[in-house]
CSV table of C-alpha atoms in Angstrom, one decimal:
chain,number,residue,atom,x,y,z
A,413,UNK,CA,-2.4,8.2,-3.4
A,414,UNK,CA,-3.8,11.5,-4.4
A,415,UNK,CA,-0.9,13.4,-2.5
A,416,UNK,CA,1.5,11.4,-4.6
A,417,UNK,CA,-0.1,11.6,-7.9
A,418,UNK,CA,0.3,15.2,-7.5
A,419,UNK,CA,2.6,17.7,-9.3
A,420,UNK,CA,4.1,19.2,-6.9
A,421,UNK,CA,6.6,16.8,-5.0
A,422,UNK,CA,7.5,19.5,-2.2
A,423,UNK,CA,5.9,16.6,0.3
A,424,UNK,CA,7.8,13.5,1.4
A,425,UNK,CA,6.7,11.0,-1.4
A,426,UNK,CA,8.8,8.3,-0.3
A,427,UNK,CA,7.0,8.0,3.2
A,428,UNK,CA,3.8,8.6,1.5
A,429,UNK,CA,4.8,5.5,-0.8
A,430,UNK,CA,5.3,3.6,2.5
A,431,UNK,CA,2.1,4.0,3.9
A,432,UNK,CA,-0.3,3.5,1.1
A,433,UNK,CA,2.0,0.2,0.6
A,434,UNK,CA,1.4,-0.2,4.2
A,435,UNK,CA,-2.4,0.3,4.3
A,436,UNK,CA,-3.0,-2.0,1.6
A,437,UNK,CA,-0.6,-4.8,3.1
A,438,UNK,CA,-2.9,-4.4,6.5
A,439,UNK,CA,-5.8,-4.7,4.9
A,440,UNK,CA,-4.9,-7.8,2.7
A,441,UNK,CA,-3.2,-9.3,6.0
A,442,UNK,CA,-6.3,-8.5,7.8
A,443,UNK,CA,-8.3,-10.9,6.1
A,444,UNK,CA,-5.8,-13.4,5.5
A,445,UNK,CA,-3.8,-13.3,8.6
A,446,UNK,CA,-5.8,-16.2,10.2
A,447,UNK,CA,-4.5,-18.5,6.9
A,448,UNK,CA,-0.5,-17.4,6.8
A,449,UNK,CA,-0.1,-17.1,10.7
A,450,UNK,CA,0.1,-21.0,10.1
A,451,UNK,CA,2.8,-20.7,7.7
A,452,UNK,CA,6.3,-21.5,9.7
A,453,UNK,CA,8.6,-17.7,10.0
A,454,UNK,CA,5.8,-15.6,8.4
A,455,UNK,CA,6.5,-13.2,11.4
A,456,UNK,CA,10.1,-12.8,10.2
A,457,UNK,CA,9.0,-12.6,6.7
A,458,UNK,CA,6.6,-10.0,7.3
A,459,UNK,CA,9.3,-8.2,9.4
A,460,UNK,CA,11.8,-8.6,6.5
A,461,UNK,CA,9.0,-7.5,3.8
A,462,UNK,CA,8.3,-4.3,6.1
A,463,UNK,CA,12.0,-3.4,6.3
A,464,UNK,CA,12.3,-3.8,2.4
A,465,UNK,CA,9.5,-1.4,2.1
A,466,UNK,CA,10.8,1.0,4.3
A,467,UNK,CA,14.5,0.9,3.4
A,468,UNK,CA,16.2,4.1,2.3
A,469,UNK,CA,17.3,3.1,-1.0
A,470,UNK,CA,16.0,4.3,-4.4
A,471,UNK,CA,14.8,0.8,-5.3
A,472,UNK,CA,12.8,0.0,-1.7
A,473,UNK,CA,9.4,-2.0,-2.0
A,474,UNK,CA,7.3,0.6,-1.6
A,475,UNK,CA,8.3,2.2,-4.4
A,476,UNK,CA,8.6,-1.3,-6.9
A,477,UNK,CA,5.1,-2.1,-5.3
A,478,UNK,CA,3.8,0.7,-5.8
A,479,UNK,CA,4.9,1.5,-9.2
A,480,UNK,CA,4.3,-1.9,-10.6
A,481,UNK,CA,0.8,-3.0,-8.7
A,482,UNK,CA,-0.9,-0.3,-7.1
A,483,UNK,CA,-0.2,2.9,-9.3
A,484,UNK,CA,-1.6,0.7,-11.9
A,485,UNK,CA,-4.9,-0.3,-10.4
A,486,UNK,CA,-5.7,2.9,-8.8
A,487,UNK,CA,-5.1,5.0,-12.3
A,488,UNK,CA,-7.5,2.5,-13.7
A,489,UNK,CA,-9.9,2.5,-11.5
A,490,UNK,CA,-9.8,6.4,-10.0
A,491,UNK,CA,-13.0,7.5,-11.4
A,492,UNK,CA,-15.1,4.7,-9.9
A,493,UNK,CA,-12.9,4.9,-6.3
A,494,UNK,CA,-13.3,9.4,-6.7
A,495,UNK,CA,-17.2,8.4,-7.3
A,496,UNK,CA,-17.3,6.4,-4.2
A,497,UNK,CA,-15.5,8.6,-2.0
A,498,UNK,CA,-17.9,11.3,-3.2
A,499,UNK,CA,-21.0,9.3,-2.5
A,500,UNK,CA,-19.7,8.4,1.0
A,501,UNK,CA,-18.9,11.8,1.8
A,502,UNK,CA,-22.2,13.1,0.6
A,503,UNK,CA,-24.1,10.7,3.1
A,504,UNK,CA,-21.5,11.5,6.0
């Protein structure tokens, strides 16, 4: 997220869009995947959800997610997450 938020855009901000949409869909599926593995063609759906995310189009789902839900939450809430980091970094 921090590679994004930063000026200079030389890097490949769609991927990076991909993967932090990515990471956060793992993590939420993670915990919940015991709950929608019941639910009928949530394999295709996630399969059709991934390919949205990762289409090559200038409105993909990475980008919609991560412009409407995550860019959001993170900006925030950066201060308490850079805090965090920090603290887990110092003990490391």
């Amino acid at each position: 997220i921090k590679a994004i938020e930063s000026p200079n855009k030389d890097d490949d901000t769609q991927w990076l869009t991909y993967w932090v949409v990515y990471g956060i869909f793992s993590i939420v599926e993670f915990f919940s995947d015991i709950f929608l593995s019941w639910f009928p063609f949530y394999y295709m759906l996630k399969c059709g959800f991934l390919l949205w995310c990762m289409a090559p189009s200038p409105s993909n789902g990475a980008e919609f997610l991560y412009h409407r839900i995550i860019r959001p939450f993170f900006l925030k809430h950066e201060a308490q997450l850079d805090s965090v980091v920090k603290d887990l970094k110092d003990k490391a």
